[in-house]
Coordinates of C-alpha atoms and ligand atoms in Angstrom, one line a residue:
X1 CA 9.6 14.7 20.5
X2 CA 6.0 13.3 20.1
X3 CA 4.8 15.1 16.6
X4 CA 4.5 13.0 13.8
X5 CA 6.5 15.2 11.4
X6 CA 9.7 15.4 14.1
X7 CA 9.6 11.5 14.5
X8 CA 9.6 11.1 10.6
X9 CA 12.6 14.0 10.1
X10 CA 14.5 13.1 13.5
X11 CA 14.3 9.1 13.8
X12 CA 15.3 7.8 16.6
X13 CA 17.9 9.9 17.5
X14 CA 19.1 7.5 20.6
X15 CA 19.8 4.7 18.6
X16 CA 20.4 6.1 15.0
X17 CA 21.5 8.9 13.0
X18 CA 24.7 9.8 14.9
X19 CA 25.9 6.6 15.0
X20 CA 27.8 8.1 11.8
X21 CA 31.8 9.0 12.7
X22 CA 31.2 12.2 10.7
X23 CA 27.6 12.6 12.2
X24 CA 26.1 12.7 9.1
X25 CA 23.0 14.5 8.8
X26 CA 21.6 11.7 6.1
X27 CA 21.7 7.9 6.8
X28 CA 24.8 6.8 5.0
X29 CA 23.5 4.4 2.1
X30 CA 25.5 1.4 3.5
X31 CA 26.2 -0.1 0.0
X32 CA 27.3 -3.5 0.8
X33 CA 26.7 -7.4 0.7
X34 CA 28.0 -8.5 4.3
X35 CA 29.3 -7.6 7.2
X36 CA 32.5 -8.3 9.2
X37 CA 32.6 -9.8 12.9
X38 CA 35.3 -9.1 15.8
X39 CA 34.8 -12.6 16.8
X40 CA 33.7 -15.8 15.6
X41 CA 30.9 -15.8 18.8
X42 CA 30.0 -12.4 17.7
X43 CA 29.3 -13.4 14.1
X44 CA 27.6 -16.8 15.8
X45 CA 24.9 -14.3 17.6
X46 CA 24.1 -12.7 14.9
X47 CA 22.9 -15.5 13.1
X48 CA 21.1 -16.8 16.2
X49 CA 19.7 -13.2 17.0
X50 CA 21.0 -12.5 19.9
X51 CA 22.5 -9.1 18.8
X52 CA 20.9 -6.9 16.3
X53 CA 24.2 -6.8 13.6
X54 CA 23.5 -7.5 10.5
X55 CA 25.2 -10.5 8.4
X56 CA 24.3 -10.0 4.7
X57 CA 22.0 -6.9 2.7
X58 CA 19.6 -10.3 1.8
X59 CA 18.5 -10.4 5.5
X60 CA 18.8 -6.9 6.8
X61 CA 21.0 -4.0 5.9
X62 CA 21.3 -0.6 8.0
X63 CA 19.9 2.1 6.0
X64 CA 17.0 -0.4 5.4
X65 CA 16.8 -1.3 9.1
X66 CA 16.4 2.7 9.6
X67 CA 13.7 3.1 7.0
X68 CA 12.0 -0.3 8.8
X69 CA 12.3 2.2 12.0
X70 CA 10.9 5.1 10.9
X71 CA 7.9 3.1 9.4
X72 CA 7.4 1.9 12.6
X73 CA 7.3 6.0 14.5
X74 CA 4.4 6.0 11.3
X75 CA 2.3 3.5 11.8
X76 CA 2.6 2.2 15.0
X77 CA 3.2 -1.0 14.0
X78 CA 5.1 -4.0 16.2
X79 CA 7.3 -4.9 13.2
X80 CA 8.7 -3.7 9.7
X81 CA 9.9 -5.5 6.9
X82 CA 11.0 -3.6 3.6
X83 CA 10.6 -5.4 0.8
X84 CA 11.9 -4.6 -3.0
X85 CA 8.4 -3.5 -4.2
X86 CA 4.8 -3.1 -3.0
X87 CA 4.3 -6.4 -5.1
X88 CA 6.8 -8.5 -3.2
X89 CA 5.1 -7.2 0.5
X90 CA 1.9 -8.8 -0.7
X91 CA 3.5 -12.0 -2.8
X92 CA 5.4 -12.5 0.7
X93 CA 2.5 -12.2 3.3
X94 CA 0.7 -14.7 1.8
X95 CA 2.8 -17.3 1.1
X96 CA 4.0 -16.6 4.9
X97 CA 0.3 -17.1 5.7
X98 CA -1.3 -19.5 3.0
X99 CA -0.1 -23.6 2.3
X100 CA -1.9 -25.4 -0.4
X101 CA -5.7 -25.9 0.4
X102 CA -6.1 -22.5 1.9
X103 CA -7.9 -19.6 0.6
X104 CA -8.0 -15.7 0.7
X105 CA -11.2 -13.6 0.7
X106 CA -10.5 -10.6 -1.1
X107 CA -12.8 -8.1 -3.2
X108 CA -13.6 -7.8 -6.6
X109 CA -12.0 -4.1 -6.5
X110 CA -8.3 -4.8 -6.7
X111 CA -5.2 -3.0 -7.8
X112 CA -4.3 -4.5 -11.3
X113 CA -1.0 -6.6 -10.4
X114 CA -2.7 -7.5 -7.2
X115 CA -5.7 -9.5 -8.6
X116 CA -3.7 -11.1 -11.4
X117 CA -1.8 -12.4 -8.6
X118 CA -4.7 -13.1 -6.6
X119 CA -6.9 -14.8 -9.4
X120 CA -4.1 -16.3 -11.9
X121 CA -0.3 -16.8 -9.6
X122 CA -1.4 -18.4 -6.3
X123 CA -4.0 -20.7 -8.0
X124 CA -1.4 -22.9 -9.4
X125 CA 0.2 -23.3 -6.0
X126 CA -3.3 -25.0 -4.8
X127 CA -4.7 -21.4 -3.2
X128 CA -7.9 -20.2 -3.8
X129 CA -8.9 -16.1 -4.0
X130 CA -12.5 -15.9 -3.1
X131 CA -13.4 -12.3 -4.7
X132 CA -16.3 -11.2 -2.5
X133 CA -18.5 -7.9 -2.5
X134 CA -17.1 -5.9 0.2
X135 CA -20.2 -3.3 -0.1
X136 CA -21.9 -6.1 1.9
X137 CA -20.0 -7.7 4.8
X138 CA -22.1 -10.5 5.2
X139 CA -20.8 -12.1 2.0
X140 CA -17.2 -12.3 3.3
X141 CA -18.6 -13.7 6.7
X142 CA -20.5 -16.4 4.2
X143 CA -17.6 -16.8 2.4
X144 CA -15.0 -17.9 5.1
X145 CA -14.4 -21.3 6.7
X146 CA -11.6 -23.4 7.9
X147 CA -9.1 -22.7 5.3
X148 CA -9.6 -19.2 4.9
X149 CA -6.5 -17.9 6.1
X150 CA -6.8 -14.4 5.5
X151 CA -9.2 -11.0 4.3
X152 CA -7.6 -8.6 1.9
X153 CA -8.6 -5.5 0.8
X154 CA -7.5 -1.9 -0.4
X155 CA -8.3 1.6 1.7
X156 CA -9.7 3.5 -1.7
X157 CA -9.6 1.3 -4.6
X158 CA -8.1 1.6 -7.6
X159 CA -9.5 3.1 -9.8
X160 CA -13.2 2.6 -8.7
X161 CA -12.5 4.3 -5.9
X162 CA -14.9 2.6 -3.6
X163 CA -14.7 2.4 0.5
X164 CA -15.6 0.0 2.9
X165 CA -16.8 -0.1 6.0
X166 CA -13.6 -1.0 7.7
X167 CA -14.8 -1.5 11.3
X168 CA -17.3 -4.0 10.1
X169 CA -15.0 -6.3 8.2
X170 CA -12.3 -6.3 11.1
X171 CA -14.9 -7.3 13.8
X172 CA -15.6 -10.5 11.2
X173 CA -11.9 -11.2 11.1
X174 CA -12.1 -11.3 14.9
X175 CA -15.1 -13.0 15.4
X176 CA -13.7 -15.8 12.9
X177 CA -9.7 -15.8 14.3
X178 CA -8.9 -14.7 10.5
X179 CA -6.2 -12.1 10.2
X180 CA -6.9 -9.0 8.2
X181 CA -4.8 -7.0 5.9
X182 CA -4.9 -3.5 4.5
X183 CA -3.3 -2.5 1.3
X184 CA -3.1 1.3 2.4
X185 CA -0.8 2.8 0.1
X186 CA -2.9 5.4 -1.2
X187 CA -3.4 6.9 1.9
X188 CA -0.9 5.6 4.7
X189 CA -1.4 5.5 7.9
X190 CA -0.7 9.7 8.2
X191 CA -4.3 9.4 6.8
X192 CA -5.9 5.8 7.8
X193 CA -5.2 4.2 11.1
X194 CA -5.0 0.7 10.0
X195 CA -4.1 -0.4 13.8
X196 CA -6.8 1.8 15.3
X197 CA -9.3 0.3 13.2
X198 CA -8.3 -3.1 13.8
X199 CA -5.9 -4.7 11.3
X200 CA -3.5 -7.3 11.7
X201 CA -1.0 -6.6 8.9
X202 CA -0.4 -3.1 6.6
X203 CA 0.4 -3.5 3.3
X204 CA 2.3 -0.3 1.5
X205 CA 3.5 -0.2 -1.7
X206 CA 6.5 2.6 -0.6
X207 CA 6.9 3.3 -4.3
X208 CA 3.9 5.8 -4.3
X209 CA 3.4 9.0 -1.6
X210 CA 6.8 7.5 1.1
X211 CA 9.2 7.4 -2.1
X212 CA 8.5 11.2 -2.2
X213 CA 8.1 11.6 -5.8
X214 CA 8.1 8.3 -8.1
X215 CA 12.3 7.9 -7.5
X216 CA 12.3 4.3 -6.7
X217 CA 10.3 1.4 -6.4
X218 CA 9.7 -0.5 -2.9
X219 CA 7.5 -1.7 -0.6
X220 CA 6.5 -2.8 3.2
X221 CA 4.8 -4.9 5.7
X222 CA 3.5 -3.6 9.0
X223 CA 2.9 -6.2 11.6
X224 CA -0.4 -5.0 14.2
X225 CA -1.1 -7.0 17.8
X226 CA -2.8 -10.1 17.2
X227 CA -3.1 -13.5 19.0
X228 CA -4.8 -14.8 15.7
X229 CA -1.9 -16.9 15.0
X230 CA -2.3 -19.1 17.8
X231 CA -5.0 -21.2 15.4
X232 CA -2.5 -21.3 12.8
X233 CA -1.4 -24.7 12.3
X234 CA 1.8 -24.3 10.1
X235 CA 3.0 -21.2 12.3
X236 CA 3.2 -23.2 15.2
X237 CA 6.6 -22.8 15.5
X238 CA 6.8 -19.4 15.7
X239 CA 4.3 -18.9 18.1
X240 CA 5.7 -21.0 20.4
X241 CA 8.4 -18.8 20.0
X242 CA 7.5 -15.6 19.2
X243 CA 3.8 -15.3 20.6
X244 CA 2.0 -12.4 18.8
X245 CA 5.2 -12.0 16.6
X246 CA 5.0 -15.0 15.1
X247 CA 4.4 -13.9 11.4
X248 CA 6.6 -11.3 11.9
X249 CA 9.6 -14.1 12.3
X250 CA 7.9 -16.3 10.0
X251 CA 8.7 -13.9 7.2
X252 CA 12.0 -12.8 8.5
X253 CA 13.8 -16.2 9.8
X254 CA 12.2 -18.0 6.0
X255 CA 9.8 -16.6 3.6
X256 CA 11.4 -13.3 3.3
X257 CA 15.0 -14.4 3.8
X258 CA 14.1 -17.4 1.0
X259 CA 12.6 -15.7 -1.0
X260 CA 14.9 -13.1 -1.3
X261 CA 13.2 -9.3 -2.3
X262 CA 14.7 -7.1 -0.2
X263 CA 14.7 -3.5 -0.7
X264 CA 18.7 -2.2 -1.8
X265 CA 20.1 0.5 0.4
X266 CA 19.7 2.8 -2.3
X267 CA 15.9 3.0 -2.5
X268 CA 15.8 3.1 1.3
X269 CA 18.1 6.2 1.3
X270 CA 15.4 7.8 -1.4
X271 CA 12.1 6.6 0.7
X272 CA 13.5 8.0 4.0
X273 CA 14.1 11.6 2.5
X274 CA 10.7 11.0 0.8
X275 CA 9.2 10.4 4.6
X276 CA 10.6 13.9 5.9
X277 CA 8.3 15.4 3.4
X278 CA 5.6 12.9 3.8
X279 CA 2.6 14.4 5.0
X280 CA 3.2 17.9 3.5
X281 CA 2.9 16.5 0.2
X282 CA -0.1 13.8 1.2
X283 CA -1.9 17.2 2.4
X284 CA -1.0 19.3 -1.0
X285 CA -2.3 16.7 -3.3
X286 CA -5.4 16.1 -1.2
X287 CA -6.1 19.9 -1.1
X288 CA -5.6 19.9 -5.2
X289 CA -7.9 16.7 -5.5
X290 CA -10.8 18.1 -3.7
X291 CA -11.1 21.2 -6.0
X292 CA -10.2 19.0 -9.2
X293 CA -13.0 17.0 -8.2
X294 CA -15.4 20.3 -7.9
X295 CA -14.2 21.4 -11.2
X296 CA -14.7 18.2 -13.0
X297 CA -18.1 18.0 -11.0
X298 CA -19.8 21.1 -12.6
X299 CA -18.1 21.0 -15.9
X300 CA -21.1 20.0 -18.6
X301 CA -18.6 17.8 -20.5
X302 CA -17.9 15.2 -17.8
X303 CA -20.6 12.8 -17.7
X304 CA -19.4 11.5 -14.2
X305 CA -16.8 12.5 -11.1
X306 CA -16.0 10.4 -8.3
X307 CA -14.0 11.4 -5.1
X308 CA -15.0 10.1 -2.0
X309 CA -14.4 13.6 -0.6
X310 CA -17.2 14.9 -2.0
X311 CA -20.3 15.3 -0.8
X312 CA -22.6 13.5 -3.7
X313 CA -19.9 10.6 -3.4
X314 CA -21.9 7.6 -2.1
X315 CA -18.7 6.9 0.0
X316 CA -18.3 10.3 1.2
X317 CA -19.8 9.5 4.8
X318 CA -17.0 6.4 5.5
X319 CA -14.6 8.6 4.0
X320 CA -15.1 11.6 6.4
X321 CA -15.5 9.0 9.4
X322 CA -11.9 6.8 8.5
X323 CA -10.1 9.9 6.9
X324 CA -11.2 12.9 8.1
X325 CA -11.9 13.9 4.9
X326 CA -8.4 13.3 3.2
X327 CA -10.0 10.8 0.6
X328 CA -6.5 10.4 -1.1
X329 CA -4.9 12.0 -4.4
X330 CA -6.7 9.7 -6.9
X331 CA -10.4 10.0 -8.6
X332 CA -11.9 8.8 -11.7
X333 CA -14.4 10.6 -14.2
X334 CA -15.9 9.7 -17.3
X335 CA -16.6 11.3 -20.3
X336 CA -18.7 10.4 -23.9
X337 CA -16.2 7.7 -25.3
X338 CA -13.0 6.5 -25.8
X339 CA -12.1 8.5 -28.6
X340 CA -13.0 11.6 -26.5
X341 CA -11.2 10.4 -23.7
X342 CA -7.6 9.7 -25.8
X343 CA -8.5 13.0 -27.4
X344 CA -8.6 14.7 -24.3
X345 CA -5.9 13.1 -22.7
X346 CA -3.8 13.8 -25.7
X347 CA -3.9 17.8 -25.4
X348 CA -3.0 17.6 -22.0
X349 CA 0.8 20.0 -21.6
X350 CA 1.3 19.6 -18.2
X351 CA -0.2 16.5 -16.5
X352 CA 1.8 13.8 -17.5
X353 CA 0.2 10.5 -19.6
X354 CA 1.7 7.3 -17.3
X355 CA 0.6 4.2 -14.8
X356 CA 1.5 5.7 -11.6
X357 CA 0.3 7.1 -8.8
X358 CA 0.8 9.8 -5.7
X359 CA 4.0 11.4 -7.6
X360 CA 4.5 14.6 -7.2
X361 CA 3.1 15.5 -10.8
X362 CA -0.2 15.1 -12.0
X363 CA -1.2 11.5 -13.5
X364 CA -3.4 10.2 -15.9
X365 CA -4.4 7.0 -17.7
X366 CA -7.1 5.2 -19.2
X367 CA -7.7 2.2 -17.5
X368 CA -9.6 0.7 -19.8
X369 CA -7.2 0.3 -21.9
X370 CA -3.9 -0.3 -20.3
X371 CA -3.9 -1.8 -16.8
X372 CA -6.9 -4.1 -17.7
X373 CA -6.5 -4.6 -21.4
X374 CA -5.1 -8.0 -20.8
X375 CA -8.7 -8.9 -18.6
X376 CA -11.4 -10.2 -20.9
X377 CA -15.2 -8.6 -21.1
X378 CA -16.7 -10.6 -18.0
X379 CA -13.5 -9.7 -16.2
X380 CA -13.7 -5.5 -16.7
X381 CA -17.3 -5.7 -15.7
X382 CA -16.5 -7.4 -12.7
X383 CA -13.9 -5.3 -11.6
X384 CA -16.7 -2.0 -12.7
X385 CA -13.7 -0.6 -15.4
X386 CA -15.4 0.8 -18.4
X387 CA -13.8 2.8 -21.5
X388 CA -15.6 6.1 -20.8
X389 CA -13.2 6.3 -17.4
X390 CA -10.6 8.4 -16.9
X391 CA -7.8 7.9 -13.8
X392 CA -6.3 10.8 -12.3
X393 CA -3.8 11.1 -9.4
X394 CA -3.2 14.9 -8.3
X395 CA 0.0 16.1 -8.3
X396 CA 1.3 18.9 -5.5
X397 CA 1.8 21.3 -8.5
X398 CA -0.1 24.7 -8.1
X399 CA -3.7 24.1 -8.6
X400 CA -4.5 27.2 -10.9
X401 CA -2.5 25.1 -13.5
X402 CA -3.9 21.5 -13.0
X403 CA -7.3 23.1 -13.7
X404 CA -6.1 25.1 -16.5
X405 CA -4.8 22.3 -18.9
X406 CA -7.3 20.6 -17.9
X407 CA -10.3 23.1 -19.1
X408 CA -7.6 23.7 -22.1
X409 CA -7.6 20.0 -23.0
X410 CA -11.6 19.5 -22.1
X411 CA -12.1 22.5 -24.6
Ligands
LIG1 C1 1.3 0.3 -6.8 C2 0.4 -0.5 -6.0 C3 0.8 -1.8 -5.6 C4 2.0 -2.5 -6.1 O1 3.2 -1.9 -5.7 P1 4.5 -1.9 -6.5 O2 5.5 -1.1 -5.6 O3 4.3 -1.3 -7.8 O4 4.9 -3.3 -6.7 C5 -0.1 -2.5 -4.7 N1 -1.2 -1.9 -4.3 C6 -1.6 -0.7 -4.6 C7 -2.8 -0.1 -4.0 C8 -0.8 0.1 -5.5 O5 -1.2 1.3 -5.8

């Protein structure tokens, strides 16, 4: 069983997924807070690690532990953790990998929640976000130094949807023993191969394309090859210990176990049915996005379209070379104003008015207006968000009526 699709509908059928006594077809949603133990030693190892049962939901439950599994066959990632929300994966990883004093490079172009996080959350703990232009790579090389403890970005940003040059920025993380991170939830790695391409640690908000169509919220680290962590001071410890794993265990031995966002069994139940269906969907919405894009492209009222997968797109080359020309489900346009843009939006029937993204049905927001109307002037320029933009993320509906309300509504 080597095909991606088998791995993500089978498991790993020698270790899981009969285990069931009425070999059922489904991981059983294990809907409990602890576990019992045969024997005191037995309940003693599992605390110590040296057997893989679980103690309490907190620290690891099994239909979690299957999810972790399965994300693993996906990504080819060392290590899994789910986490209660794409949020908590990244609030997690860097207080696993930041103290006081240290600082983050990360870009200008950031999911909402992520850069208020960035910018506002860790700089009262004493950690600096360094927002950098990651059009040029020589500004994050200028911007590191002895306390830079990790590179952040996105794989298409939201909603500018800009792309980097991912090979570039990885080789600087190496060069400088810095660990890097992708945020690749728009995409996964069905789409981007964060490990071929060099990345230390995956971020995925699993409430997007894995929870197969907006039914819960979650989220997950992946954990890449590294010996970065050796020049860590205050993971010490765990390298010792754990060598290359060593944030791995950091996060599951203390800052995940502390902290205490796990993912419940239920929403693990929902993303691993959502992960049968994974790529089928990815490929739908990516085949409607491409001709939405085309439509909006030529269409006289739309002052401005862009997709990375098309060819006018000034990221269309580095999207063809890191996606092979899936360049995701989401794309902005513009049109004359505000006005015309709630007008617009307003007369849509079918595609849904809402914040999220890579659901099964068709999206749309103004991001002027919502996820950055808290950000001042300076801030939306910075961040290239202006009130002519229009966010839309494809749905897998049939494309004949995506392009008909939207022509209806453009009218
Ligand atoms: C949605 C999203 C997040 C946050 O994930 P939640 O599950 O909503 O907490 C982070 N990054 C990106 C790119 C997202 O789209």
């Amino acid at each position: 069983m080597n095909g991606l699709n088998s791995k993500l509908i089978h498991g790993n059928i020698e270790k899981t997924g009969f285990d069931d006594v009425f070999g059922s077809m489904k991981t059983p949603i294990y809907q409990t807070g602890a576990y019992g133990f045969a024997t005191c030693e037995d309940l003693e190892k599992s605390f110590i690690g040296q057997n893989r049962l679980p103690a309490y939901s907190r620290s690891a439950n099994p239909t979690v532990t299957e999810l972790e599994s399965r994300l693993k066959m996906l990504s080819g990632a060392r290590g899994a953790i789910c986490l209660s929300s794409g949020m908590a994966a990244i609030t997690n990883l860097t207080f696993a990998l930041c103290q006081s004093g240290d600082n983050i490079i990360t870009s200008r172009f950031l999911f909402g929640n992520t850069l208020s996080f960035f910018a506002q959350t860790v700089a009262s703990f004493g950690i600096e976000a360094r927002l950098v232009d990651f059009a040029d790579p020589s500004s994050i090389e200028k911007a590191i130094d002895e306390k830079t403890r990790f590179i952040f970005l996105e794989s298409v940003t939201n909603p500018q949807m800009f792309v980097a040059d991912f090979d570039a920025i990885t080789a600087i993380g190496k060069k400088h023993h810095v660990v890097t991170v992708i945020d690749n939830t728009l995409l996964t790695s069905y789409v981007f191969d964060a490990k071929a391409h060099g990345f230390d640690v995956e971020v995925l908000s699993t409430s997007k394309h894995i929870s197969g169509g907006a039914t819960s919220i979650g989220g997950a680290l992946l954990f890449y090859d590294t010996d970065k962590y050796a020049g860590y001071a205050h993971l010490a410890d765990f390298y010792k210990k754990f060598g290359t794993d060593a944030l791995f265990f950091k996060l599951r031995k203390e800052v995940f176990r502390n902290m205490g966002s796990c993912m419940s069994p239920e929403t693990a139940f929902f993303q691993l049915l959502g992960l049968e269906t994974l790529t089928l969907r990815i490929d739908k919405s990516v085949d409607n996005a491409v001709k939405v894009a085309q439509y909006l492209a030529q269409h006289p009222k739309v002052l401005k379209t862009e997709y990375p997968g098309l060819p006018q797109s000034p990221y269309y080359k580095l999207s063809q070379k890191y996606f092979g020309g899936k360049a995701s489900c989401m794309l902005h346009f513009e049109l004359a104003n505000r006005d015309t843009c709630y007008a617009f939006m307003n007369k849509l029937q079918m595609i849904k008015r809402g914040t999220n993204l890579c659901d099964n049905k068709s999206l749309i927001i103004h991001p002027e207006s919502t996820i950055f109307a808290e950000f001042s002037k300076e801030e939306k320029e910075r961040a290239a968000i202006n009130s002519r933009m229009i966010r839309l993320s494809v749905g897998i509906e049939d494309i004949e009526d995506i392009i008909a309300d939207i022509e209806q509504a453009l009218a």
